[in-house]
CSV table of C-alpha atoms and ligand atoms in Angstrom, one decimal:
chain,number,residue,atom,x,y,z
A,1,UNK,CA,-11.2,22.7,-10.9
A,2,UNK,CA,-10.8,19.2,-10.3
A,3,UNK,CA,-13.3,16.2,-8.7
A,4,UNK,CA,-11.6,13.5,-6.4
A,5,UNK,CA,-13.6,10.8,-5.9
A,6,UNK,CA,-12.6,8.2,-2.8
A,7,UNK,CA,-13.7,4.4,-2.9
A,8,UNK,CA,-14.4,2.5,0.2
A,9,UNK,CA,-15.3,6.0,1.8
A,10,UNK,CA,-16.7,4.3,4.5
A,11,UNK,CA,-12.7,3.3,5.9
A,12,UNK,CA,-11.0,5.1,8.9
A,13,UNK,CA,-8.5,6.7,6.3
A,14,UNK,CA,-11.4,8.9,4.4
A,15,UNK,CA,-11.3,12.3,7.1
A,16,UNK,CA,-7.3,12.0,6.0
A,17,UNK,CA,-8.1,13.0,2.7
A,18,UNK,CA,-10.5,15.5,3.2
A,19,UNK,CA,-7.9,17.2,5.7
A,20,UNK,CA,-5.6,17.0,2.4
A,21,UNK,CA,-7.9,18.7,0.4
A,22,UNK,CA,-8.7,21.3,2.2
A,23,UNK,CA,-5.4,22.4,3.2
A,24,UNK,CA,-4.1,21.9,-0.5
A,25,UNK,CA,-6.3,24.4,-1.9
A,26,UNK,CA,-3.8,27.5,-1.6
A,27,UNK,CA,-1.3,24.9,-3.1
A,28,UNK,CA,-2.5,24.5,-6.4
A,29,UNK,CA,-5.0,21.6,-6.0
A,30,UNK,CA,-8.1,23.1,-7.0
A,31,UNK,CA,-10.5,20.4,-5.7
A,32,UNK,CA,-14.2,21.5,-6.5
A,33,UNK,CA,-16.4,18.5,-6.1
A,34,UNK,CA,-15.5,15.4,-3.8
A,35,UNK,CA,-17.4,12.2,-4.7
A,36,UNK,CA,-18.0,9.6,-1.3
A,37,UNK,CA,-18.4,5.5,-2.5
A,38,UNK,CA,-18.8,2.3,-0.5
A,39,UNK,CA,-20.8,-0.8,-0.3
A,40,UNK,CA,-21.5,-0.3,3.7
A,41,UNK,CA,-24.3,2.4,3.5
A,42,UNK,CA,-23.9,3.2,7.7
A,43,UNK,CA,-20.1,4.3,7.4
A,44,UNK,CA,-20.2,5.9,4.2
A,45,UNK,CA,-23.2,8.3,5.9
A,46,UNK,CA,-20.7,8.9,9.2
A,47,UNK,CA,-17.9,9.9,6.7
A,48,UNK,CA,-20.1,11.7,4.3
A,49,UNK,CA,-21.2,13.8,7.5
A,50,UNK,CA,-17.9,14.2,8.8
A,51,UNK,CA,-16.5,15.1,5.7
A,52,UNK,CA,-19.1,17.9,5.2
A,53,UNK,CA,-18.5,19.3,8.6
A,54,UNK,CA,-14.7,19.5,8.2
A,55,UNK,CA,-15.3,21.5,5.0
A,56,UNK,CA,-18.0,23.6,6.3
A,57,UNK,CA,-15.8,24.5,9.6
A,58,UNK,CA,-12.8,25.4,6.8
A,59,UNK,CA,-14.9,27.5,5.1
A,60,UNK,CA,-13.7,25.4,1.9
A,61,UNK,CA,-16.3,25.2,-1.6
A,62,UNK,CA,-16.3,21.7,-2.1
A,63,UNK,CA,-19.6,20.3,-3.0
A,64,UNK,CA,-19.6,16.4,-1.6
A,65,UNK,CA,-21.6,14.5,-3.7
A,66,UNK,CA,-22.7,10.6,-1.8
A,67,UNK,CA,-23.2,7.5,-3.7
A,68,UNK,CA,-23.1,3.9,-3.2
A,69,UNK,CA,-23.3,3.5,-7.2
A,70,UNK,CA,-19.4,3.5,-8.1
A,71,UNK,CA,-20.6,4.6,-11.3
A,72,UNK,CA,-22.2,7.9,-10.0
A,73,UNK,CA,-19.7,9.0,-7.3
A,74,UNK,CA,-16.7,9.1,-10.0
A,75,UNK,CA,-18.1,10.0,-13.0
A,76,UNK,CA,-16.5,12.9,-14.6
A,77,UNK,CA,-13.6,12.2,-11.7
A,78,UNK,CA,-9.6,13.5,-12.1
A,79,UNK,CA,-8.1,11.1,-9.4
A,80,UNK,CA,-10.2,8.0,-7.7
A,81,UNK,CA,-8.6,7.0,-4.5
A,82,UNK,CA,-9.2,3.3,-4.0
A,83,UNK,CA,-8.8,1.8,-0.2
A,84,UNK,CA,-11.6,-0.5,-0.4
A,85,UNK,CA,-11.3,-3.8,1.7
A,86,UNK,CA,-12.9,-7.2,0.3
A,87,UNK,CA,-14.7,-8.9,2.6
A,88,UNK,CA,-13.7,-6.3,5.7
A,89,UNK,CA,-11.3,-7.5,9.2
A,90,UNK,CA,-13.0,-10.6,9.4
A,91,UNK,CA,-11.7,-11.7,6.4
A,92,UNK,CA,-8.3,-10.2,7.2
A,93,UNK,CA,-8.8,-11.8,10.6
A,94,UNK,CA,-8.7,-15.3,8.9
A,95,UNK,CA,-5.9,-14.5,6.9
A,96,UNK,CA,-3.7,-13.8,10.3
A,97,UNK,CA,-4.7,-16.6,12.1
A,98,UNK,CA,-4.3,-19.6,9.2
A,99,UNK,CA,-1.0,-19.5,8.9
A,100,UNK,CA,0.1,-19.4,11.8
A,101,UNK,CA,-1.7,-22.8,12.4
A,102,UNK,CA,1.3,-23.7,9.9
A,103,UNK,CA,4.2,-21.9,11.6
A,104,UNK,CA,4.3,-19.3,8.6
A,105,UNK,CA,3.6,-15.6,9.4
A,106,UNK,CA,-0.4,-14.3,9.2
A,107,UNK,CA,-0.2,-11.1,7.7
A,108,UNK,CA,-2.6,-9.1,5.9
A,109,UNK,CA,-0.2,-8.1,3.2
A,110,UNK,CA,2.3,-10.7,2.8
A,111,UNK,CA,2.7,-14.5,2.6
A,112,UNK,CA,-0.7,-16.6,2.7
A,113,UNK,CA,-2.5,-13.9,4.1
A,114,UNK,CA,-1.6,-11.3,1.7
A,115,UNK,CA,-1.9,-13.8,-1.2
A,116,UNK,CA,-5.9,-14.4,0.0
A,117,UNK,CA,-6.6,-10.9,-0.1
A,118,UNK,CA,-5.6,-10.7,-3.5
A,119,UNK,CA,-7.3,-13.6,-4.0
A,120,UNK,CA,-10.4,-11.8,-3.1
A,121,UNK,CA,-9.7,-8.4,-4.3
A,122,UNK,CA,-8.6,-8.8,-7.9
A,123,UNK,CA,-11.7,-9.4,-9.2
A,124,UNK,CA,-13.4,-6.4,-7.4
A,125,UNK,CA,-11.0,-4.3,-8.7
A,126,UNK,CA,-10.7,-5.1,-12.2
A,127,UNK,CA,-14.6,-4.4,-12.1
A,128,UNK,CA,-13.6,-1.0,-10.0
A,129,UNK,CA,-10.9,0.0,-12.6
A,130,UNK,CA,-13.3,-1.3,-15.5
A,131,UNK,CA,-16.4,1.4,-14.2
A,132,UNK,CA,-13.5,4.2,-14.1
A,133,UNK,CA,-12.1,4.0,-17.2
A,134,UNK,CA,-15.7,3.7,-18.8
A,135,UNK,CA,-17.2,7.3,-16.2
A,136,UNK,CA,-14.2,8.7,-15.6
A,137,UNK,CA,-11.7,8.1,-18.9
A,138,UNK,CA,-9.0,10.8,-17.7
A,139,UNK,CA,-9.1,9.9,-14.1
A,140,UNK,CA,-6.2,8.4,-12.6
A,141,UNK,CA,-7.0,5.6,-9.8
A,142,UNK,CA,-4.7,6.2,-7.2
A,143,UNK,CA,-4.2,2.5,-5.2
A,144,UNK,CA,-4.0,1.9,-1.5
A,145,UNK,CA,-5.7,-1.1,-2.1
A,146,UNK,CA,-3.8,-3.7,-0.4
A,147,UNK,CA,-1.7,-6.2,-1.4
A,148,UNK,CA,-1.2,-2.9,-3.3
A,149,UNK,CA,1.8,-3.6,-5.9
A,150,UNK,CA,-0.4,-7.1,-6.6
A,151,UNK,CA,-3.3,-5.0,-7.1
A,152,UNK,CA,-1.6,-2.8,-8.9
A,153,UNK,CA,-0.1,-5.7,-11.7
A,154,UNK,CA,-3.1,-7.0,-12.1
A,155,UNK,CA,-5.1,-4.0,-12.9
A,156,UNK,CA,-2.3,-2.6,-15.3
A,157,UNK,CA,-1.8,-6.1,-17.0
A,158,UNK,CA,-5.3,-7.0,-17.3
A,159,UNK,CA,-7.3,-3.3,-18.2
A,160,UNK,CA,-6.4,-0.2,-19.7
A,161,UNK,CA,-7.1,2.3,-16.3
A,162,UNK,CA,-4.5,4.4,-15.6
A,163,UNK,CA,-3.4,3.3,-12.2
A,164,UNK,CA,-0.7,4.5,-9.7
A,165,UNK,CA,0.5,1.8,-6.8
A,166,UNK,CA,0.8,4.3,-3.4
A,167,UNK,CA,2.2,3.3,-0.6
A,168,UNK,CA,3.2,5.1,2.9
A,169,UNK,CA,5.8,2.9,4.0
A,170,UNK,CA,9.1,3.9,1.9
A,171,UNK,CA,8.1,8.1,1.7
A,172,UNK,CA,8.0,8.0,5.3
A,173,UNK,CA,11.1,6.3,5.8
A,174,UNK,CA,12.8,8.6,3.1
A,175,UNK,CA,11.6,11.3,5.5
A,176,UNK,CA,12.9,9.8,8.4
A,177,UNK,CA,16.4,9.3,6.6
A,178,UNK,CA,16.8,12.6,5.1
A,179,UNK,CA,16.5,14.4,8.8
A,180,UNK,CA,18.6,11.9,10.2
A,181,UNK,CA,21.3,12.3,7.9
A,182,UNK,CA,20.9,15.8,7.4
A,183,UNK,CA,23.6,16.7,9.6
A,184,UNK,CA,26.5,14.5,8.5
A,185,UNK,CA,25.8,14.4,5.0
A,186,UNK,CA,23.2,17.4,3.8
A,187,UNK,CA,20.7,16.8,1.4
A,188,UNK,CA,20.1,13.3,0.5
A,189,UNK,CA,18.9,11.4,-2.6
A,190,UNK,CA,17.2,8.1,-1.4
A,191,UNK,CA,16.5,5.3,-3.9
A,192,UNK,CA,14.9,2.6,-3.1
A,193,UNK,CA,13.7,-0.6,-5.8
A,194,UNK,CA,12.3,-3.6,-5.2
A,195,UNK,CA,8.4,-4.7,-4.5
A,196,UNK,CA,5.7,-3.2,-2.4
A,197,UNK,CA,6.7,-4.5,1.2
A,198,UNK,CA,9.5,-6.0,-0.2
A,199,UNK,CA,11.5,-2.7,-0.9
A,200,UNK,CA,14.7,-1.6,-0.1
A,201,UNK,CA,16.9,1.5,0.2
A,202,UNK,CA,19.7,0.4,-2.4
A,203,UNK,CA,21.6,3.7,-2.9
A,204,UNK,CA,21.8,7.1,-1.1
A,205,UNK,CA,23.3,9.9,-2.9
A,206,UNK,CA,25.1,13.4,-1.2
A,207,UNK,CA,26.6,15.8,-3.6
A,208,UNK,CA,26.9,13.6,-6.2
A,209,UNK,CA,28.9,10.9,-4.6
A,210,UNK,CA,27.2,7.7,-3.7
A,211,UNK,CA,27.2,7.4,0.2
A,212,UNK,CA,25.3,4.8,0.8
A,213,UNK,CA,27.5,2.0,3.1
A,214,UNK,CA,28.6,5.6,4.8
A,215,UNK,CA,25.0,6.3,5.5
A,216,UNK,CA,23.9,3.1,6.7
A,217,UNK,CA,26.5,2.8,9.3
A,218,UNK,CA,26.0,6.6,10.2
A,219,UNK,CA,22.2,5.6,10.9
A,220,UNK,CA,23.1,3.1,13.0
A,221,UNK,CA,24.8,4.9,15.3
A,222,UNK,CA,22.5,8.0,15.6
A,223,UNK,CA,18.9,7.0,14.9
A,224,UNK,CA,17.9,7.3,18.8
A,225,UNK,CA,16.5,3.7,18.8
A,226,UNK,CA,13.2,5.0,19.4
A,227,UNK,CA,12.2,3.6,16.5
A,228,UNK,CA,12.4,0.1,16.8
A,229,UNK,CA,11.5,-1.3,13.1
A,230,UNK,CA,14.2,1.2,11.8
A,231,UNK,CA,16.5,-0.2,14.5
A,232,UNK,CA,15.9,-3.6,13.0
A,233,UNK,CA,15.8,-2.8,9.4
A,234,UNK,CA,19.1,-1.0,9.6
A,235,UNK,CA,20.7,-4.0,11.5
A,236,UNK,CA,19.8,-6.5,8.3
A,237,UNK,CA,21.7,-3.5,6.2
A,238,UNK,CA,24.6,-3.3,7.6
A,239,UNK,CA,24.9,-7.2,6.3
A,240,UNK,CA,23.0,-6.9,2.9
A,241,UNK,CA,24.2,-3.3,1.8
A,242,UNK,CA,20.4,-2.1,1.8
A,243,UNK,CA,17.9,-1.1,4.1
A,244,UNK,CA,14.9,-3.5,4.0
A,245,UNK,CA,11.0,-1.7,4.3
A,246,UNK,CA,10.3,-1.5,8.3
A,247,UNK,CA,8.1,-4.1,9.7
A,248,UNK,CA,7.7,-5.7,6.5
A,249,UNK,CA,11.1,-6.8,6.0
A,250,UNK,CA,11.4,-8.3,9.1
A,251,UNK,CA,9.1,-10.6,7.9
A,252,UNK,CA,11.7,-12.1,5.9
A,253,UNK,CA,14.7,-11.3,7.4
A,254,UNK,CA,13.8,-12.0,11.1
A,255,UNK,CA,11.3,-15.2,10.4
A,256,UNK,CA,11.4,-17.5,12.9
A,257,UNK,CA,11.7,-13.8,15.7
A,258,UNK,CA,8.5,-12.5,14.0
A,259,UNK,CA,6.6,-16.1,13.6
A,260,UNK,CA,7.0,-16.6,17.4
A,261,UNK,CA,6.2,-12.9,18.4
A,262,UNK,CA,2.9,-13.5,17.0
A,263,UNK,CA,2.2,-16.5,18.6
A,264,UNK,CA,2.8,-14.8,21.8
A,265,UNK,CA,0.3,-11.8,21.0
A,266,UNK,CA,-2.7,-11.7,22.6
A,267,UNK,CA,-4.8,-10.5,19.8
A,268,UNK,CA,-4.8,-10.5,16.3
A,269,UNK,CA,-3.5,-7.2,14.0
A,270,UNK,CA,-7.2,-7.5,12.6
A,271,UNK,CA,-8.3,-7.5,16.3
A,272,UNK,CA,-7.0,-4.0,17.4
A,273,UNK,CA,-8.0,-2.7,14.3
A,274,UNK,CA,-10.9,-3.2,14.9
A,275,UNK,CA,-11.3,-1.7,17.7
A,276,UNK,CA,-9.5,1.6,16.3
A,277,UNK,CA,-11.8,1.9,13.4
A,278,UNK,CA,-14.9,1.4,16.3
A,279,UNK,CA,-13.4,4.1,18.1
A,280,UNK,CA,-12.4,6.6,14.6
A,281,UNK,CA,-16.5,5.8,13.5
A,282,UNK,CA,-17.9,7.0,17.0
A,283,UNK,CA,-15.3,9.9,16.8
A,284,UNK,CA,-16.4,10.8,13.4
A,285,UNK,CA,-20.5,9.7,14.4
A,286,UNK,CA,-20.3,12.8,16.7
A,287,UNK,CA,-21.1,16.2,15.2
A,288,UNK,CA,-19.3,17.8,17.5
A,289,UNK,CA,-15.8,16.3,15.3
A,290,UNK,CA,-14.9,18.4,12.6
A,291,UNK,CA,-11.4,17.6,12.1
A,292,UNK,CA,-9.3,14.1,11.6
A,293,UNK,CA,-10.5,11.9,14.3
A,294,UNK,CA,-7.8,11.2,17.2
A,295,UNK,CA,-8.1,7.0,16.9
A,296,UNK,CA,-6.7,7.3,13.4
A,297,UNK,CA,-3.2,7.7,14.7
A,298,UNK,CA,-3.5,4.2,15.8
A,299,UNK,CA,-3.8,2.6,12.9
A,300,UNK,CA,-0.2,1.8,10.2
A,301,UNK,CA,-1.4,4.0,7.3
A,302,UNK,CA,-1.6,7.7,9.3
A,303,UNK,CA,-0.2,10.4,7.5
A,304,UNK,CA,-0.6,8.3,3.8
A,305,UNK,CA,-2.7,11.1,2.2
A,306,UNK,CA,1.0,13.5,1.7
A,307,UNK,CA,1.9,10.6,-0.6
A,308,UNK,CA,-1.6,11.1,-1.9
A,309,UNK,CA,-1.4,14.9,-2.2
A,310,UNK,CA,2.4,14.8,-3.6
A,311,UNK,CA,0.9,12.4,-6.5
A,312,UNK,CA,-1.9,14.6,-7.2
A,313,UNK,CA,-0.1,18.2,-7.2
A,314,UNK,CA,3.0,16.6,-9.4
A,315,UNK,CA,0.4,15.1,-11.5
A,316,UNK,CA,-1.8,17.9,-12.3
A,317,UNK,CA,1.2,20.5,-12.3
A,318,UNK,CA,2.7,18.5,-14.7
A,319,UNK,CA,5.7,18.5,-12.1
A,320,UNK,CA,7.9,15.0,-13.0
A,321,UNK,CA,8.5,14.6,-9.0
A,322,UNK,CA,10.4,11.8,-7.7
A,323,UNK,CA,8.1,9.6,-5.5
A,324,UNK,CA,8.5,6.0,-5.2
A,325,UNK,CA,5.4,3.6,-6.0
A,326,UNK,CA,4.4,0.8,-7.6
A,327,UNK,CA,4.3,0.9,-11.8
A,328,UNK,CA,4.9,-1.4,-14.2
A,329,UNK,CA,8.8,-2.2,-14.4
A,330,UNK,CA,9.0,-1.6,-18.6
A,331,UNK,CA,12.6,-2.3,-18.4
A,332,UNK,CA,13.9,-0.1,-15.2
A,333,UNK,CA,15.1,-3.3,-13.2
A,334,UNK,CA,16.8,-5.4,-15.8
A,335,UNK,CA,16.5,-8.4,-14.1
A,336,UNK,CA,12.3,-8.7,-13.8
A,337,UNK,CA,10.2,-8.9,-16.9
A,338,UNK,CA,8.9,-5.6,-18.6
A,339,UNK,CA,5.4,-6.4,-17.7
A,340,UNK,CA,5.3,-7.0,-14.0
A,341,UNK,CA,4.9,-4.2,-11.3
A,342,UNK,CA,8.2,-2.8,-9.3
A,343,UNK,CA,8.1,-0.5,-6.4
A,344,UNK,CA,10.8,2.0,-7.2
A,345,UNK,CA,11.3,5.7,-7.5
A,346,UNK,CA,9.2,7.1,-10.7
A,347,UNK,CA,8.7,10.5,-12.2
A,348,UNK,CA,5.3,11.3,-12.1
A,349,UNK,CA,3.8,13.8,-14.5
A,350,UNK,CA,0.5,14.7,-16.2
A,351,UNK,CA,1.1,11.4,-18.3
A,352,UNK,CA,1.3,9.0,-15.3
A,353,UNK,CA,4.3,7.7,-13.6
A,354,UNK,CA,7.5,6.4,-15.4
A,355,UNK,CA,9.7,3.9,-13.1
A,356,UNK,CA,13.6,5.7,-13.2
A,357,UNK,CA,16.2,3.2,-14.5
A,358,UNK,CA,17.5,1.0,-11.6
A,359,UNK,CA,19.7,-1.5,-14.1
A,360,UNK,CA,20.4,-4.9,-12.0
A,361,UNK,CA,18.9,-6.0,-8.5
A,362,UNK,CA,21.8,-5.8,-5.8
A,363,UNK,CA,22.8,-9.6,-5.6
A,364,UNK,CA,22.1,-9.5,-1.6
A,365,UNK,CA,18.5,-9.5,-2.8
A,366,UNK,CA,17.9,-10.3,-6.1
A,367,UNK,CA,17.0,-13.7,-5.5
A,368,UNK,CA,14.5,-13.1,-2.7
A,369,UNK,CA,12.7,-9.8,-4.9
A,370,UNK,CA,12.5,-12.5,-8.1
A,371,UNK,CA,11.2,-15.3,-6.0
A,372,UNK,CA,8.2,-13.0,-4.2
A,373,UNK,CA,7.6,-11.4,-7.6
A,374,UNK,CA,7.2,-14.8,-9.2
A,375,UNK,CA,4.1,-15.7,-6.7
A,376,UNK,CA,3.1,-12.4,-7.3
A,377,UNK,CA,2.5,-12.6,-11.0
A,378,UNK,CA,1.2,-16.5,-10.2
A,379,UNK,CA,-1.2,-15.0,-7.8
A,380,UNK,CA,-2.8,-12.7,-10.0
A,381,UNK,CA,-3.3,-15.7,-12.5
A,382,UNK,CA,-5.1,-17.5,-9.9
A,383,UNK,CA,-7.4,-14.8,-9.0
A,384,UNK,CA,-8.4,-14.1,-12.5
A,385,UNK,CA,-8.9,-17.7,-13.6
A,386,UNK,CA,-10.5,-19.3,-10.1
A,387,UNK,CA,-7.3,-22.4,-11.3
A,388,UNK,CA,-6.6,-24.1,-7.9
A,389,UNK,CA,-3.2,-25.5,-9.1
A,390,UNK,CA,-2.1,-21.8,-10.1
A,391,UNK,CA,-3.2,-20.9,-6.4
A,392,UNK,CA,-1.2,-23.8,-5.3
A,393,UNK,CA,1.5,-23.0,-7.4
A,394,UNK,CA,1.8,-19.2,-6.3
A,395,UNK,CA,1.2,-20.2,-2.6
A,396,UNK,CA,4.1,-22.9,-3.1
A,397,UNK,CA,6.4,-20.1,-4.9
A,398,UNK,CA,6.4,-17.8,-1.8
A,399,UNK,CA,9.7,-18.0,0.0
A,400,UNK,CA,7.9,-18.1,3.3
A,401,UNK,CA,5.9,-21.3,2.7
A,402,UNK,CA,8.1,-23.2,0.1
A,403,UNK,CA,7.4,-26.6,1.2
A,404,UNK,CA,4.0,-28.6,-0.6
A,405,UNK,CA,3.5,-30.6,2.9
A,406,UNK,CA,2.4,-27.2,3.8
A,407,UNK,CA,1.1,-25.5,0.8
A,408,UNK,CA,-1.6,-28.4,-0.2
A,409,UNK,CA,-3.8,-28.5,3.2
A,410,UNK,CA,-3.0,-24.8,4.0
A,411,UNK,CA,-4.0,-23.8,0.7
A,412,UNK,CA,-7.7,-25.8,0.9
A,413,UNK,CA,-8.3,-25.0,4.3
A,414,UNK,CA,-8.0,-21.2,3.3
A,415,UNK,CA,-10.0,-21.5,0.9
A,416,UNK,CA,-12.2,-23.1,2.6
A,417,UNK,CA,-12.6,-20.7,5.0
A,418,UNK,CA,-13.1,-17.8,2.6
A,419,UNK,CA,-15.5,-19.7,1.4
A,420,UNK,CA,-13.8,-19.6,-2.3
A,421,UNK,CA,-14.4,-22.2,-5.1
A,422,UNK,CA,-11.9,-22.4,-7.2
A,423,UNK,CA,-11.1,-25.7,-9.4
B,501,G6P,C1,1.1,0.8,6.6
B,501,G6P,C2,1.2,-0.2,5.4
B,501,G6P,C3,-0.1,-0.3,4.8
B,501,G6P,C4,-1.2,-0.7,5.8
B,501,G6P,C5,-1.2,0.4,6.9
B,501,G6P,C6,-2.3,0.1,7.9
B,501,G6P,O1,1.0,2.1,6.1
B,501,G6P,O2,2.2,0.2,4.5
B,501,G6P,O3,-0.1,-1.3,3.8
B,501,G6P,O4,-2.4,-0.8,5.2
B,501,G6P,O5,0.1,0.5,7.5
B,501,G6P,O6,-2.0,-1.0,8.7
B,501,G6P,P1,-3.1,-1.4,9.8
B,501,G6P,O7,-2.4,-2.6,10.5
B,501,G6P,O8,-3.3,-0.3,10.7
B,501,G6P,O9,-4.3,-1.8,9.1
């Protein structure tokens, strides 16, 4: 009998989860008690009420228990899901449209804009991870939390909570390349190493025999092009011999394409979502709802809780599944320290997750993965010490600003406008 407890309850994501729960019960997952946390009292109450009328329409005994006190909702917890968001789309909305100002890409997750939210988050989750370990000393935090592999680094360097770095983007696309070479190949073993949005699909395995320049090519041909990020992730691969995260890897690999595309969008990411998690709380707000609200499938992270739910069962069953998140490296890529955070394929068991021996970075991207770990690293030093020449220093580091004409008056105008003090 097992309590999962959610953080930042109040976010468009939580009816995912309680969707999971319910339908994992025949599979092993015995939850029992589900514990609801978040600083906005308004949308943890819609959740909370949702939540409750999902189970109650199921039939399912799970007693949901409501708190805004972190220290209540996961005490006692197995697994605490975090997916809180510091200083909510506004914040994120700044983080998009700064950049840009400078010709670099606004993104919530990566370059400037993913730095800031670090910037921001790191502390709150310390504290977060800190109140776990002290109500909750066998729970395992499972991280959606974004930047989530910089999240994850610094709340594995910096506490003792047992943290897993989850992630949607590389499961689904394994899922999407197993099917698709399913019938040329059969059953396929997809590894993938790197960093969180910065990962790539570096070796694909069929009976034994590595197939991967095979596969790539084979992809290309008869993937449909109705994906379009897959389209343009598999292009960059037939060049670098690996197949770069969708959307995110653009970000690198198609820079100038995706700088300009931007500029030319109407609204910002931050924007739309907005508007999506309006329309998932007034979906979820109406009693008659009492399954996954229809907006959600709007928004990047749909389907994230089977990453969630594959964690969780290989966890608790003691399992040693292969699923690929963020952990600390300890010596799997040999060519990043032992004590940063990788995003590579682990095997997760009832003692956590253990990163599977990669050996070197392919040269096509070694470089790149070191440089955006290096600001990584940097960044979490800046958030925990409030230095403004280690902000400037990781903000400098990152391959798509790399120029201090840029870094100096982009960096004080951000903070600025987060209204950050750092010195
Ligand atoms: C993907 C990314 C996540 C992101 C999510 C939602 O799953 O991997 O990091 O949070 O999409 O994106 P959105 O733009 O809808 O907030």
């Amino acid at each position: 009998e097992l309590k999962v407890c959610v953080v930042g309850a109040g976010g468009s994501y939580t009816p995912e989860i309680v969707e999971g729960l319910i339908t994992h019960r025949s599979q092993g997952l015995n939850v029992r008690v589900l514990g609801l946390c978040d600083t906005n009292r308004d949308r943890l109450e819609v959740m909370a009420g949702l939540a409750r009328r999902m189970i109650d329409s199921a039939g399912a005994d799970i007693e949901v228990q409501v708190s805004q006190e972190l220290g209540e909702a996961a005490r006692d917890a197995d697994f605490v899901v975090t997916q809180i968001r510091v200083g909510g789309m506004q914040a994120r909305r700044i983080d998009e449209v700064i950049p840009a100002k400078y010709g670099i890409i606004g993104q919530e997750t990566t370059g400037p804009g993913g730095m800031f939210k670090a910037l921001r988050t790191i502390p709150v989750m310390l504290d977060v991870a800190r109140v776990v370990t002290e109500v909750a000393p066998r729970a395992f935090i499972l991280n959606y939390t974004n930047p989530s592999g910089v999240v994850t680094e610094a709340v594995l360097t910096l506490t003792r909570a047992r943290l897993l770095g989850l992630c949607s983007s590389i499961p689904l696309m394994q899922v999407q390349l197993r099917k698709l070479l399913q019938p040329r190949f059969g059953d396929v073993r997809i590894h993938s190493v790197g960093l969180n949005h910065l990962g790539f699909i570096f070796r694909i395995v069929a009976k034994e025999a590595d197939v991967t320049s095979a596969a790539i090519s084979w992809a290309r041909r008869n993937h449909g092009g109705e994906d379009s990020l897959l389209t343009s992730a598999l292009e960059v691969a037939e060049t670098i011999g690996a197949i770069p995260v969708p959307k995110y890897g653009d970000l690198y690999f198609h820079r100038r394409r995706e700088v300009k595309l931007a500029a030319e969008a109407s609204r910002t990411r931050a924007d739309v979502v907005m508007d999506i998690e309006a329309a998932v709380l007034k979906e979820a707000a109406d009693p008659h709802t009492v399954g996954k609200p229809a907006a959600l499938l709007r928004r990047g992270g749909d389907g994230y809780s089977s990453v969630t739910f594959s964690t969780m069962l290989s966890i608790v069953s003691n399992r040693g599944d292969d699923i690929v998140m963020s952990a600390m490296n300890r010596g799997a890529v040999s060519d990043l320290p032992d004590n940063v955070v990788v995003e590579t394929n682990c095997r997760v068991d009832a003692l956590g997750a253990n990163p599977i021996p990669v050996g070197s970075l392919p040269l096509a991207i070694r470089g790149l993965v070191q440089a955006v770990k290096t600001h990584e690293t940097l960044t979490v030093q800046a958030a925990v010490t409030k230095r403004r020449d280690l902000a400037l220093q990781a903000l400098l580091a990152h391959p798509l600003v790399s120029d201090i004409d840029v870094a100096v008056p982009l960096l004080d105008e951000m903070l600025q406008a987060h209204g950050l003090e750092y010195h």
